[in-house]
Short mmCIF file of C-alpha atoms in Angstrom, two decimals:
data_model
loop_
_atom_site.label_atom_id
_atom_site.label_comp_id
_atom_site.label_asym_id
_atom_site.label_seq_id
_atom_site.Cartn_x
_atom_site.Cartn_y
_atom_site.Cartn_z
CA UNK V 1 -86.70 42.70 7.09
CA UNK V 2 -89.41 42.30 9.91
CA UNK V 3 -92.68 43.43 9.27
CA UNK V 4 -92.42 45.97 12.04
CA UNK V 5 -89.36 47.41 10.98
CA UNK V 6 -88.63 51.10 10.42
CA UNK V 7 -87.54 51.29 6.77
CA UNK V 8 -85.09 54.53 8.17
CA UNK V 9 -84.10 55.75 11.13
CA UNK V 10 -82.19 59.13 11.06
CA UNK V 11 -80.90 59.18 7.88
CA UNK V 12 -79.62 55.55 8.17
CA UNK V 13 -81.73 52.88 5.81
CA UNK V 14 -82.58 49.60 8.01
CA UNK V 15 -81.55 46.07 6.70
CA UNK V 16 -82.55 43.87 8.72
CA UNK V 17 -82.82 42.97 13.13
CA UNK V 18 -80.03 42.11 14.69
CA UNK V 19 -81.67 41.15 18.20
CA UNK V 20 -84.24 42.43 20.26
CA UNK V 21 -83.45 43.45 24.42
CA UNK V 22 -85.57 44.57 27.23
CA UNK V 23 -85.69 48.26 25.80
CA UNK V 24 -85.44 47.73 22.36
CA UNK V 25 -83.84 46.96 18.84
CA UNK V 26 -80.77 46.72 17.09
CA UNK V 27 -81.02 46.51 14.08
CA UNK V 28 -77.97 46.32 10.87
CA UNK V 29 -78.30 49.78 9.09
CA UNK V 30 -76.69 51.52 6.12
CA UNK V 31 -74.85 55.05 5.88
CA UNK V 32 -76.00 56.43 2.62
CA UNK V 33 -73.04 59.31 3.00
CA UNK V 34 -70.67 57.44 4.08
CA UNK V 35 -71.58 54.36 2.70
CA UNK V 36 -70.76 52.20 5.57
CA UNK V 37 -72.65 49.31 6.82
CA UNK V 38 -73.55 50.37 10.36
CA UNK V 39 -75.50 48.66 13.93
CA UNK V 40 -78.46 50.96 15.21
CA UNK V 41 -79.48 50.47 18.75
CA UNK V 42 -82.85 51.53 19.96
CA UNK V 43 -84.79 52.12 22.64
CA UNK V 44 -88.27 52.38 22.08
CA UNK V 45 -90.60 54.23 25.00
CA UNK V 46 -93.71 51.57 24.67
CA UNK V 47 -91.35 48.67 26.14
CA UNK V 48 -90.65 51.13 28.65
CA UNK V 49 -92.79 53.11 32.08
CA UNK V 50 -91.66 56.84 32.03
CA UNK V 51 -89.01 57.01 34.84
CA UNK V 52 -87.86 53.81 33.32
CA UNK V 53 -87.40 55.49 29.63
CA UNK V 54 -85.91 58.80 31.55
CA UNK V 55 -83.30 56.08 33.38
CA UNK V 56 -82.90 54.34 29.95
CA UNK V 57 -82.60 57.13 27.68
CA UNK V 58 -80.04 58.80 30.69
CA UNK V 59 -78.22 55.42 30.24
CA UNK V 60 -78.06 55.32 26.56
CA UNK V 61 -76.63 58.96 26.56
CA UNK V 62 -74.03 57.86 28.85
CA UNK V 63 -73.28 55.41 26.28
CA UNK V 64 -72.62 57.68 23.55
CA UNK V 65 -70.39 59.74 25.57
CA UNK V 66 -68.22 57.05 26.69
CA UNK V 67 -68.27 55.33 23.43
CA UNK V 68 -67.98 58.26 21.43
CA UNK V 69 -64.46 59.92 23.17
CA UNK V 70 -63.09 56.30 22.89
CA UNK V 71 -61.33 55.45 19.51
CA UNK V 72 -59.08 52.32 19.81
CA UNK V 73 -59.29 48.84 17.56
CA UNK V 74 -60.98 46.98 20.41
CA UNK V 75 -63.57 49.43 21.52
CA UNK V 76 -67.00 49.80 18.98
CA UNK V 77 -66.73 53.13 17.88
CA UNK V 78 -69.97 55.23 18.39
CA UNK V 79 -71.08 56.88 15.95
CA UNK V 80 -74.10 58.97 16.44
CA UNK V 81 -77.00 59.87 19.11
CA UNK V 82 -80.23 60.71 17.85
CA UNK V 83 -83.88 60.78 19.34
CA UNK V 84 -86.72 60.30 16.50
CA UNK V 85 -90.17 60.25 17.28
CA UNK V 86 -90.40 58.92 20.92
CA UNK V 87 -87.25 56.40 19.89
CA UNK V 88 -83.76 57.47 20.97
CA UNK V 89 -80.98 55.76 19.12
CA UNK V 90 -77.14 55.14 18.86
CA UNK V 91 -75.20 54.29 15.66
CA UNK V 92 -72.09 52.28 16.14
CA UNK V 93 -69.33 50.38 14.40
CA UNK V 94 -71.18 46.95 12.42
CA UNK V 95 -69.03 43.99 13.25
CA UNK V 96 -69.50 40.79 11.66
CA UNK V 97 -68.69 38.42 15.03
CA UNK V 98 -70.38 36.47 17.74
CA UNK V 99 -70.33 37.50 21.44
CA UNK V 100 -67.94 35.41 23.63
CA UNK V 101 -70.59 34.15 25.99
CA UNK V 102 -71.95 32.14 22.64
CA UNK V 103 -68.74 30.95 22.96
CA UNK V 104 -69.15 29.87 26.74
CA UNK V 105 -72.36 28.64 26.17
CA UNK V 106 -71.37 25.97 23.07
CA UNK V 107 -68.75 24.29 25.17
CA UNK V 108 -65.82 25.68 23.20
CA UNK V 109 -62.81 26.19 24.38
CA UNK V 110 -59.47 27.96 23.31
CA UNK V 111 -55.99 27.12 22.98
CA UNK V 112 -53.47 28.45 25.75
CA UNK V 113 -51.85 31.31 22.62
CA UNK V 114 -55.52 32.31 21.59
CA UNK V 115 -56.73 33.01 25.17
CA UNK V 116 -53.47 35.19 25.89
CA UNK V 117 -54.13 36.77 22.29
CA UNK V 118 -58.08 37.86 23.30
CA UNK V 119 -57.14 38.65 26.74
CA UNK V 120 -53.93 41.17 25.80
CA UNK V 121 -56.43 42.46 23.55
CA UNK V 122 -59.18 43.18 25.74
CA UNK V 123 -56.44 44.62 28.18
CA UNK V 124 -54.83 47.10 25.68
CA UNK V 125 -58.54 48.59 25.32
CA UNK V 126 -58.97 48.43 28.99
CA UNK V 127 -55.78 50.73 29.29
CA UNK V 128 -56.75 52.87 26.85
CA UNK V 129 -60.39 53.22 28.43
CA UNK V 130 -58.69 54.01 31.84
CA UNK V 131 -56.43 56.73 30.61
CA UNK V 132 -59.58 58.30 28.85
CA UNK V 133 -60.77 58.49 31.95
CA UNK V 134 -63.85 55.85 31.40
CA UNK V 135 -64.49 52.81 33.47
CA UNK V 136 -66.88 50.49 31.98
CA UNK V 137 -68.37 48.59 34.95
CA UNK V 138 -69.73 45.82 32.90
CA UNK V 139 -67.05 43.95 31.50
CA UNK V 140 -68.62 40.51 30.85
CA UNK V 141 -68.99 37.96 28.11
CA UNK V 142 -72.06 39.40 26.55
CA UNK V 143 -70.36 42.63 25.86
CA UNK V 144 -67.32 40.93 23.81
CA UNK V 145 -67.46 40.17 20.44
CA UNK V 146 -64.81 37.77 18.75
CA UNK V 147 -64.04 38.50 15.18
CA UNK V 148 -61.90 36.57 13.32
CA UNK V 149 -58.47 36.66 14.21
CA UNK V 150 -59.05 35.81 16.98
CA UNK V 151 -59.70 39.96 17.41
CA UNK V 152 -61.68 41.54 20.19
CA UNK V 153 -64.29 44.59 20.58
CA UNK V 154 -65.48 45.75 23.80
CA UNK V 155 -69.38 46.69 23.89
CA UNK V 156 -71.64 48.67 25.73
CA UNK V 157 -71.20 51.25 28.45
CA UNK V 158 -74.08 51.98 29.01
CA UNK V 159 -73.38 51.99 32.65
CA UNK V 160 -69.90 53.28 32.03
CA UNK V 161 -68.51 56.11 34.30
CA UNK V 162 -66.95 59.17 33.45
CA UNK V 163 -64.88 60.98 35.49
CA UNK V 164 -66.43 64.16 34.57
CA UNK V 165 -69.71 62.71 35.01
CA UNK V 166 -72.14 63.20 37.74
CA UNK V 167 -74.97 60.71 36.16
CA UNK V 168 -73.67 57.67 38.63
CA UNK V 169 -74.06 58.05 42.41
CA UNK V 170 -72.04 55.89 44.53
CA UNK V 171 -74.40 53.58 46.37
CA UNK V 172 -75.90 52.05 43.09
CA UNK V 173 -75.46 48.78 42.02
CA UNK V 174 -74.86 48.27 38.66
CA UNK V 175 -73.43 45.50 36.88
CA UNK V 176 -73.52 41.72 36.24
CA UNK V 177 -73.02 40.23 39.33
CA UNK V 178 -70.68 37.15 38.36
CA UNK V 179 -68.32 39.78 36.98
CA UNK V 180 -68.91 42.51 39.32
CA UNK V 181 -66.38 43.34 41.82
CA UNK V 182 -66.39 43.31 45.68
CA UNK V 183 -66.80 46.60 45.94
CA UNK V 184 -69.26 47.23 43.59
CA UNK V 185 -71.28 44.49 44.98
CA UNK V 186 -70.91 46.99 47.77
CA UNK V 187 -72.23 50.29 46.01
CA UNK V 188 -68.31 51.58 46.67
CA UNK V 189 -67.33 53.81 43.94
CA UNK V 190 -65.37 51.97 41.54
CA UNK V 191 -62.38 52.56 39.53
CA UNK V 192 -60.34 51.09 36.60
CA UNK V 193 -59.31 48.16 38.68
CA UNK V 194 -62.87 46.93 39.00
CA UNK V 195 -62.62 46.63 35.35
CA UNK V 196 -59.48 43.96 36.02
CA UNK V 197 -61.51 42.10 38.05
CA UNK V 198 -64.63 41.35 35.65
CA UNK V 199 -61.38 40.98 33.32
CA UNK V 200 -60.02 38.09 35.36
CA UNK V 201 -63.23 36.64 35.72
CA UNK V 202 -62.99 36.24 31.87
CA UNK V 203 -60.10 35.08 32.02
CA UNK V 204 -60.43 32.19 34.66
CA UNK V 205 -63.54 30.88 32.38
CA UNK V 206 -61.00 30.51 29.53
CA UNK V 207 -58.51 28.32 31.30
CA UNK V 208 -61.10 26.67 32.92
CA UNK V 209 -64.69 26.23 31.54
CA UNK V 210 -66.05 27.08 34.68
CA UNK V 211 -67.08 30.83 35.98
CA UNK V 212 -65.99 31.02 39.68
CA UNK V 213 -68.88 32.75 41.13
CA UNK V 214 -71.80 31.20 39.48
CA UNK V 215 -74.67 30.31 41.82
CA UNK V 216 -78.10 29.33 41.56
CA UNK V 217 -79.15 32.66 44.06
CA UNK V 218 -78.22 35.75 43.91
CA UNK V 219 -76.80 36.06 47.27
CA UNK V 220 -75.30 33.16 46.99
CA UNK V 221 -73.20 34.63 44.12
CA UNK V 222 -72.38 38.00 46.33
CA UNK V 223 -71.06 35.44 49.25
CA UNK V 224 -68.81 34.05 46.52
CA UNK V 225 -67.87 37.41 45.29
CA UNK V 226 -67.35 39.16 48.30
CA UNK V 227 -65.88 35.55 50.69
CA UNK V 228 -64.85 33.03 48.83
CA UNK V 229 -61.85 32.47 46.78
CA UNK V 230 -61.84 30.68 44.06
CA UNK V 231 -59.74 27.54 43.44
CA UNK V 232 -56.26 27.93 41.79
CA UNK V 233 -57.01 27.53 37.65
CA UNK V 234 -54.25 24.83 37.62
CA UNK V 235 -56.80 22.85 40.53
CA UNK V 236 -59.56 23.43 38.11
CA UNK V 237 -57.88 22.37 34.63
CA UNK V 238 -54.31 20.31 35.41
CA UNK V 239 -53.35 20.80 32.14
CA UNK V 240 -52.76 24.61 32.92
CA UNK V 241 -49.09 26.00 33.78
CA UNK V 242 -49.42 26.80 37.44
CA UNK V 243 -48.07 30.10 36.76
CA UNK V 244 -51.52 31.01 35.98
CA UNK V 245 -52.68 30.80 39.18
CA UNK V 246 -51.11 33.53 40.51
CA UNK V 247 -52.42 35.96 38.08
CA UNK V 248 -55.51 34.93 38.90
CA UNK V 249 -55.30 35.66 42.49
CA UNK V 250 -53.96 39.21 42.27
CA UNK V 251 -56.27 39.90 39.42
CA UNK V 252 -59.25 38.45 42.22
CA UNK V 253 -58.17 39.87 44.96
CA UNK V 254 -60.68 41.15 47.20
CA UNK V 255 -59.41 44.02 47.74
CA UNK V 256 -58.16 46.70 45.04
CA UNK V 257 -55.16 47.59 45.98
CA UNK V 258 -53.75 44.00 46.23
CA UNK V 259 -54.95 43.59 42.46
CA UNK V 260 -52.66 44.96 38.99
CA UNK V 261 -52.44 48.34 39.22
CA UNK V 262 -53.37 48.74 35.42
CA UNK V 263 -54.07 46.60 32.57
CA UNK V 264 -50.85 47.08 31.20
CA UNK V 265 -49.53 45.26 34.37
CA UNK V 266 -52.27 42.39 34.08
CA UNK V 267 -51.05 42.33 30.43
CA UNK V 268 -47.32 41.93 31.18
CA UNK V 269 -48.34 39.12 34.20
CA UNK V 270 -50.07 36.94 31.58
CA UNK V 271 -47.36 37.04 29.33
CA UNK V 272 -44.45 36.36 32.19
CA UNK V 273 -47.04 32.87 32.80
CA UNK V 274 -47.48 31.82 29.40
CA UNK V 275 -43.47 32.23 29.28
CA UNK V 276 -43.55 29.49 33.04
CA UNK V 277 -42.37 33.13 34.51
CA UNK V 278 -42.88 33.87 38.47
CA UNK V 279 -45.55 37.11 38.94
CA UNK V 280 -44.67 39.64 41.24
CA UNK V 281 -46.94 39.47 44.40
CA UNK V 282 -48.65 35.87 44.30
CA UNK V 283 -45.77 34.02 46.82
CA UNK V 284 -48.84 32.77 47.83
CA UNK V 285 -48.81 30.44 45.24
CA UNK V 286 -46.38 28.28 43.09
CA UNK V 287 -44.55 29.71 40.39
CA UNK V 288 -42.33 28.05 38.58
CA UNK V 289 -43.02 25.81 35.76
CA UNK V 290 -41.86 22.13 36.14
CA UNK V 291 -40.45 20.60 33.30
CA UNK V 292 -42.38 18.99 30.76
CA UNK V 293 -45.72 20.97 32.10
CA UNK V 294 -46.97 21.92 28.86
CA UNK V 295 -47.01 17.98 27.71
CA UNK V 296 -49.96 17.49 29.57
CA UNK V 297 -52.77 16.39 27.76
CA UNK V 298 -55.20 19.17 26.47
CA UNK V 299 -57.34 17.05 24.64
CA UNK V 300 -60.76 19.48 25.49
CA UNK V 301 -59.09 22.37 23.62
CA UNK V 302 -60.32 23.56 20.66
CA UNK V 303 -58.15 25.86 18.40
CA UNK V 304 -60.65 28.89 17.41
CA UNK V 305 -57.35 30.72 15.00
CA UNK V 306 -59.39 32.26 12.01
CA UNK V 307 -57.55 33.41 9.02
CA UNK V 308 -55.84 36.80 8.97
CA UNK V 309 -58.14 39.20 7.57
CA UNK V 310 -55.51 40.86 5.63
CA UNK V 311 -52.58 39.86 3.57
CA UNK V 312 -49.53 39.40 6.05
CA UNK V 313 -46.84 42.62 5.72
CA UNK V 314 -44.20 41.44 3.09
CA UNK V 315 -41.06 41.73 5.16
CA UNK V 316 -37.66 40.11 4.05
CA UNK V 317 -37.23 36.72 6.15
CA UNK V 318 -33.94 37.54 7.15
CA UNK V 319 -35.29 40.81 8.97
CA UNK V 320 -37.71 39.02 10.53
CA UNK V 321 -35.49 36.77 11.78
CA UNK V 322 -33.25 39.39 13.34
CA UNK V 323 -36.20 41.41 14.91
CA UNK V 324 -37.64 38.04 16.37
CA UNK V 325 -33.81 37.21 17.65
CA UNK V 326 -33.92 40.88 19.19
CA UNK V 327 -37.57 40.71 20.31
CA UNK V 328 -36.88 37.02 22.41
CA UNK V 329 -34.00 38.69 24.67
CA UNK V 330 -36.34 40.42 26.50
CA UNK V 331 -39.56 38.02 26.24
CA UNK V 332 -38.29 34.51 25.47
CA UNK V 333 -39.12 32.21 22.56
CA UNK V 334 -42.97 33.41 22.13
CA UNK V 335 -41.51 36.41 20.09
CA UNK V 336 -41.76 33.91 17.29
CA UNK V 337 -45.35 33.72 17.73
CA UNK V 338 -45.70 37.59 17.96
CA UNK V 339 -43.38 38.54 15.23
CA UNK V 340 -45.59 35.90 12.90
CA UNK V 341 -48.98 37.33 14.74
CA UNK V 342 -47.92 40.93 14.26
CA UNK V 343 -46.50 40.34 10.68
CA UNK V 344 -50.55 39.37 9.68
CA UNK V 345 -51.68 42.48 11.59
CA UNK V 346 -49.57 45.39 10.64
CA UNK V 347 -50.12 47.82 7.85
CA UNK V 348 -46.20 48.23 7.24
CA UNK V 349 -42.71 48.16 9.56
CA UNK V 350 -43.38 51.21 11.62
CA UNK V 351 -46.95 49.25 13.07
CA UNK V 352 -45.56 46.47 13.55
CA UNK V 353 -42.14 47.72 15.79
CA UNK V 354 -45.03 49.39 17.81
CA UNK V 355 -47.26 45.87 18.06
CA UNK V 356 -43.56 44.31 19.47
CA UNK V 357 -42.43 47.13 21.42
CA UNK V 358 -46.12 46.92 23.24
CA UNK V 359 -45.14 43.20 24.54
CA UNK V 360 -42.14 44.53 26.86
CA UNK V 361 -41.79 45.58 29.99
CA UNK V 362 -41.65 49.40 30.11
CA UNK V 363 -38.09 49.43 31.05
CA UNK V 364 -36.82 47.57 28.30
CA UNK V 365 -38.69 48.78 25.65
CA UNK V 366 -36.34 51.93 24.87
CA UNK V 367 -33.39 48.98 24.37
CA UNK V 368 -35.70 47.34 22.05
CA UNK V 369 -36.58 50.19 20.21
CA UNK V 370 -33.18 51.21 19.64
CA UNK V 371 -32.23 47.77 18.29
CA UNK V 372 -35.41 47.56 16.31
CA UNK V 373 -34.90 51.35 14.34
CA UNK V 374 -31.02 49.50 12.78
CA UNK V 375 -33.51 46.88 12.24
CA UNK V 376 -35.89 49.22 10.03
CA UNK V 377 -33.24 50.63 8.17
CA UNK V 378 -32.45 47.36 7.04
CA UNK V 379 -35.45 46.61 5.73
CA UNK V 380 -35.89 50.30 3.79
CA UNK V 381 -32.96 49.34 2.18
CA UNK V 382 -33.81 46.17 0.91
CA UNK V 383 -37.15 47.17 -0.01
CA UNK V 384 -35.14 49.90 -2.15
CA UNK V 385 -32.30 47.40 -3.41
CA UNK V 386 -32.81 46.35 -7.54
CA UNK V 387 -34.70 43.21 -7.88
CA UNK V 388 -32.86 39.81 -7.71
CA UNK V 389 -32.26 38.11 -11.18
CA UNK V 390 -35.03 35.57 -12.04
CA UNK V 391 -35.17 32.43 -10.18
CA UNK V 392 -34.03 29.15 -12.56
CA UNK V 393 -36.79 27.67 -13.95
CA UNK V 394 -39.05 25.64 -11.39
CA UNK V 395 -38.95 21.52 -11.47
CA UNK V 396 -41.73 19.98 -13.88
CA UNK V 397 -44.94 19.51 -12.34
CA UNK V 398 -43.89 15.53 -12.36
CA UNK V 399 -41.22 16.17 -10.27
CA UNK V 400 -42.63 18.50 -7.95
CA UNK V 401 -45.61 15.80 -7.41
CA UNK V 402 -42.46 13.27 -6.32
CA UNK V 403 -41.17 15.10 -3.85
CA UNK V 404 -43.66 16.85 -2.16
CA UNK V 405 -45.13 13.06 -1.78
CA UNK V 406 -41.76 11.80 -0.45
CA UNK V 407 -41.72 14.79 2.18
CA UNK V 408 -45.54 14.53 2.80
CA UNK V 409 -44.42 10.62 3.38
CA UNK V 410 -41.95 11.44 5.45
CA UNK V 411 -43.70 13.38 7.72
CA UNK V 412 -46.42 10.97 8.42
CA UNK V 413 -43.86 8.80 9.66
CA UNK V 414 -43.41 11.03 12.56
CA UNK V 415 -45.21 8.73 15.17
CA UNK V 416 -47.30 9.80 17.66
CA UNK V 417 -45.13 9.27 20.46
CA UNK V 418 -42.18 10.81 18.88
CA UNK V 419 -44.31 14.02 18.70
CA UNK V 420 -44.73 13.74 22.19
CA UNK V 421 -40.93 13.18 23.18
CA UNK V 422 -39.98 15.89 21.19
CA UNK V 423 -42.46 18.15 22.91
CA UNK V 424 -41.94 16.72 26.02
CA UNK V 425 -38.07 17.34 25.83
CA UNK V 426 -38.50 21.39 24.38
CA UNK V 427 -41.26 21.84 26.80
CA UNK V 428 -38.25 21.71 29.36
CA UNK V 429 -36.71 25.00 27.85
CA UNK V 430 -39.47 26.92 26.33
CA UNK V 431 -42.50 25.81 28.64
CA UNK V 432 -46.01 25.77 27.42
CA UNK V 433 -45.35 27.23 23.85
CA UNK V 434 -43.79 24.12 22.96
CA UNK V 435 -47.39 23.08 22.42
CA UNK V 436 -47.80 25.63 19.32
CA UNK V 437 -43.86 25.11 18.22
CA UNK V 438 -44.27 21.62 17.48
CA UNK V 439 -47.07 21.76 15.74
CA UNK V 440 -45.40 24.08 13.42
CA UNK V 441 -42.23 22.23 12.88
CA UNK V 442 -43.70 18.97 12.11
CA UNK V 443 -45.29 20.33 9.20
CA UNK V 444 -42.17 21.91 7.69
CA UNK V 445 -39.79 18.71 8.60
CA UNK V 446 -38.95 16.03 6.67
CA UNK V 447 -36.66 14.25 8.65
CA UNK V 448 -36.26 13.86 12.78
CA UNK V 449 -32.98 15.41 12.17
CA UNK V 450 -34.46 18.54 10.66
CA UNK V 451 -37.44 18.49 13.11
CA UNK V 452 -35.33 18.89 16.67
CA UNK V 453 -32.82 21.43 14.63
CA UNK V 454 -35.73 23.12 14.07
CA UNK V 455 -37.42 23.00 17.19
CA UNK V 456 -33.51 24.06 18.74
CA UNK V 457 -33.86 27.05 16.64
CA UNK V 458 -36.22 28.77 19.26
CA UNK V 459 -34.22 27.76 22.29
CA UNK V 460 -32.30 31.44 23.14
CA UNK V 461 -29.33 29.90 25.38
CA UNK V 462 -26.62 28.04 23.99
CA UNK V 463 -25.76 25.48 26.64
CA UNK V 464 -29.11 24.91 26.82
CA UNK V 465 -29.87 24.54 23.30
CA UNK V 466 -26.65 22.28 23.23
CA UNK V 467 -28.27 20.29 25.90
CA UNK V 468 -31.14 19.63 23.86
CA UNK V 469 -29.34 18.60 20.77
CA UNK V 470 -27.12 16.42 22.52
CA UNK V 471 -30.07 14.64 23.99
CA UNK V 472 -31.08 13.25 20.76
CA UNK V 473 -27.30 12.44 19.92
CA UNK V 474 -27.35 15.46 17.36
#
C-alpha cells in the first residue's frame, strides 16, 4: 500500500490504490462486517478550490443516489456515502475487470457474438436505468468494465439525472463529447435516448475500430456530432453484415425521436442484424443479407470469450434440445448460442426460461413462455426420475488413446478450404452465425459426412435444410 494511504476509511480497511483522478482516489477496500472485498472512491478537498469541492462533492452525491436505487447485474452497486475528515467517499461493488476503452486502446477487437453479447448487456442495464427513472449521460468506454464472460458493468453517474432531481439545469454541458448526443452538445435536456446514442457510439467502435466523431478540436468533434453522419459500419469494416448499418443510423440519428425508442428496441434491432434480419425504419439503407456474407474474411478479429465463471446449469440434453428447437421459431438458429450462453449463466431452469424469454420480441414471448413451462415440467421430472443403471465399464485407457487419435486425425484432415465451403454454403441459410457454428462442429466431427449433418442440424426449414444436404450429395 502507498505510503500516503489511509490505513481506514469509514469503517472499511484500505488494501491497496486502484487509480488516482482529478479529484481523488480509489482505492480496493475491505468490509470487516460483511466481509466483502469492496472499491472506495474519494474525493479529497486539497486537489480541489472550494466551489470546485462544493460542485464535486454535489456530483459525487448524485452518484450515490443514482447508483444506490439501481440494483441490476450490469450496474456497480453503491454501497455507501460517507464524508470523513474533509474527504467525502463512496463504497461500491469491487470488480476484478478492465475498462473497455483499455480495450480500444490495445487494438483488440471482438468477434461479431461477443460484441452482440456486451452490447445486449449494456442495453438490458440501460432499460432498467430508464425505468428507474435515471439517465446516465456519460455512457462511454471509460465507464465500462469487461469481466470475464464476456460480462458488463456500467460505472459512474456522477453526472447522472434523476427525474426527481433538481441538481442538473438544462443549459449545462456535461458529458464526453465523442459520446455525447446532439442535443446535449446543445445544453437540451436529455432523456433515456441520449443514453442510446453514446450506446451506439460504442457500438460502431466495436464493428469498426474506429470512433465516428473523433477529432483533433473540440469543435471539430461537435460539427461531427451535431452535422455529419457517419459512414455505414459495413463501408468502414466489409466484413460486417450490412444489416448493421441500419441500426447504426437510427441509433445516430440526429434527432431523438427518429432513434429506438428504448433499449429494449435497440436490443431486439441488433439481434434481427446478427440474424441478416431487415430493421424497422432504416429503408434508407440495405437490409438484407446476401448469401455467403458472413464468409468474408475477419482475419483482425480477436475472440475475447473468457471461461464461464460458474459451473454451467446441469440440464438433461434432450431438454435442451427441445427448448433450443422452441426458442429458434421465433429467433432463428442463434438460439443455439443462447441456450449454450444462458445454460453457463443461470442459477437453475426458472433463470434461465427468463434469460430466453428476454431475447423475443414482446409479442411472442407469452407463446414462448407457454411452450417453455411443458418444457420445465419435463425437466422436474427427470431431475426426480431414479438414477439410470451404471454405464458398462469404459474402454481401457489403450483403446481410448486409439481412437481419440484416429478422430483427432480425422479432423485435421478437414482442409482449409473445405472449412470455408462448408461455411460458405450454411452462411446462405443461417447468415453470419455460421462463423461461430462451424467452428463448433469441426471440433466434434470426425467425418465430412458427420460435419454438414451437423451443421444441417441448426438449419430450422426443411426444404431448406434439404437443399443444403443435397448440395453435398448427402
Amino acid at each position: 500500500m502507498a505510503d500516503n494511504a489511509p490505513e481506514k476509511i469509514g469503517k472499511y480497511k484500505v488494501v491497496r490504490p486502484l487509480g488516482k483522478g482529478a479529484m481523488g482516489m480509489v482505492y480496493e477496500g475491505y468490509d470487516p462486517v460483511i466481509e466483502r472485498r469492496v472499491a472506495i472512491k474519494t474525493i479529497l478537498a486539497e486537489y480541489l478550490e472550494a466551489a470546485e469541492m462544493e460542485e464535486a462533492v454535489a456530483r459525487f452525491k448524485r452518484e450515490a443516489q443514482a447508483g444506490g436505487r439501481l440494483m441490476h447485474p450490469g450496474i456497480i452497486g453503491v454501497y455507501e456515502y460517507g464524508d470523513e475528515g474533509g474527504m467525502a467517499y463512496i463504497v461500491m461493488e469491487y470488480c476484478d475487470g478492465e475498462e473497455l476503452k483499455n480495450v480500444f486502446r490495445e487494438g483488440r477487437r471482438y468477434e461479431l457474438i461477443d460484441t452482440f453479447e456486451i452490447m445486449k448487456q449494456l442495453l438490458s442495464a440501460l432499460e432498467y436505468s430508464h425505468k428507474q427513472g435515471v439517465v446516465h449521460r456519460d455512457i462511454k468506454p471509460a465507464n465500462l468494465m469487461i469481466l470475464p464472460g464476456p460480462k458488463v458493468k456500467i460505472m459512474d453517474f456522477g453526472i447522472a439525472r434523476l427525474e426527481s432531481s433538481s441538481l442538473t439545469q438544462v443549459g449545462t454541458v456535461v458529458g464526453t463529447p465523442t459520446h455525447m448526443a446532439p442535443e446535449q452538445l446543445m445544453g437540451i435536456q436529455a432523456d433515456g435516448r441520449a443514453d442510446l446514442w453514446s450506446a451506439g457510439v460504442i457500438l460502431y467502435e466495436m464493428l469498426t475500430a474506429v470512433n465516428p466523431f473523433l477529432a483533433e478540436t473540440p469543435a471539430t468533434v461537435m460539427h461531427r456530432v451535431l452535422q455529419v453522419t457517419p459512414e455505414p459500419p459495413s463501408s468502414v469494416n466489409p466484413a460486417l453484415p450490412p444489416g448493421f448499418d441500419g441500426v447504426i443510423a437510427r441509433a445516430l440519428a440526429k434527432k431523438p425521436a427518429d432513434r429506438f425508442a428504448s433499449a429494449r428496441d435497440f436490443q431486439l434491432a441488433l439481434l434481427q442484424a446478427l440474424q441478416g434480419k431487415a430493421v424497422a425504419g432504416t429503408s434508407s439503407v440495405e437490409r438484407t443479407l446476401p448469401p455467403g456474407a458472413a464468409a468474408r474474411a475477419e482475419s483482425t478479429r480477436i475472440s475475447m470469450r473468457a471461461p464461464a465463471e460458474r459451473r454451467p446449469l446441469v440440464v438433461d440434453p434432450s431438454i435442451l434440445a427441445e427448448l433450443e428447437r422452441s426458442l429458434s421459431r421465433h429467433i432463428g438458429p442463434l438460439a443455439k448460442v443462447l441456450v449454450k450462453q444462458g445454460q453457463g449463466e443461470a442459477k437453475d431452469m426458472d433463470e434461465l426460461l427468463e434469460l430466453l424469454a428476454a431475447n423475443i420480441p414482446r409479442e411472442e414471448r407469452g407463446e414462448f413462455l407457454a411452450k417453455a413451462a411443458t418444457i420445465r415440467k419435463k425437466a422436474v421430472a427427470a431431475a426426480e426420475a431414479p438414477a439410470p443403471a451404471p454405464a458398462a465399464p469404459a474402454p481401457s485407457p489403450a483403446v481410448d488413446a486409439t481412437q481419440s487419435a484416429k478422430a483427432q486425425k480425422t479432423r485435421i484432415n478437414f482442409t482449409p478450404e473445405a472449412v470455408a465451403t462448408a461455411e460458405k454454403r450454411l452462411a446462405s441459410y443461417v447468415g453470419p452465425l455460421a462463423k461461430i457454428l462451424i467452428k463448433d462442429a469441426v471440433n466434434k466431427s470426425a467425418t465430412l459426412k458427420e460435419l454438414y449433418l451437423s451443421l444441417a442440424s441448426h438449419i430450422d426449414d426443411e426444404d431448406e435444410r434439404k437443399a443444403f444436404l443435397k448440395s453435398v450429395d448427402l
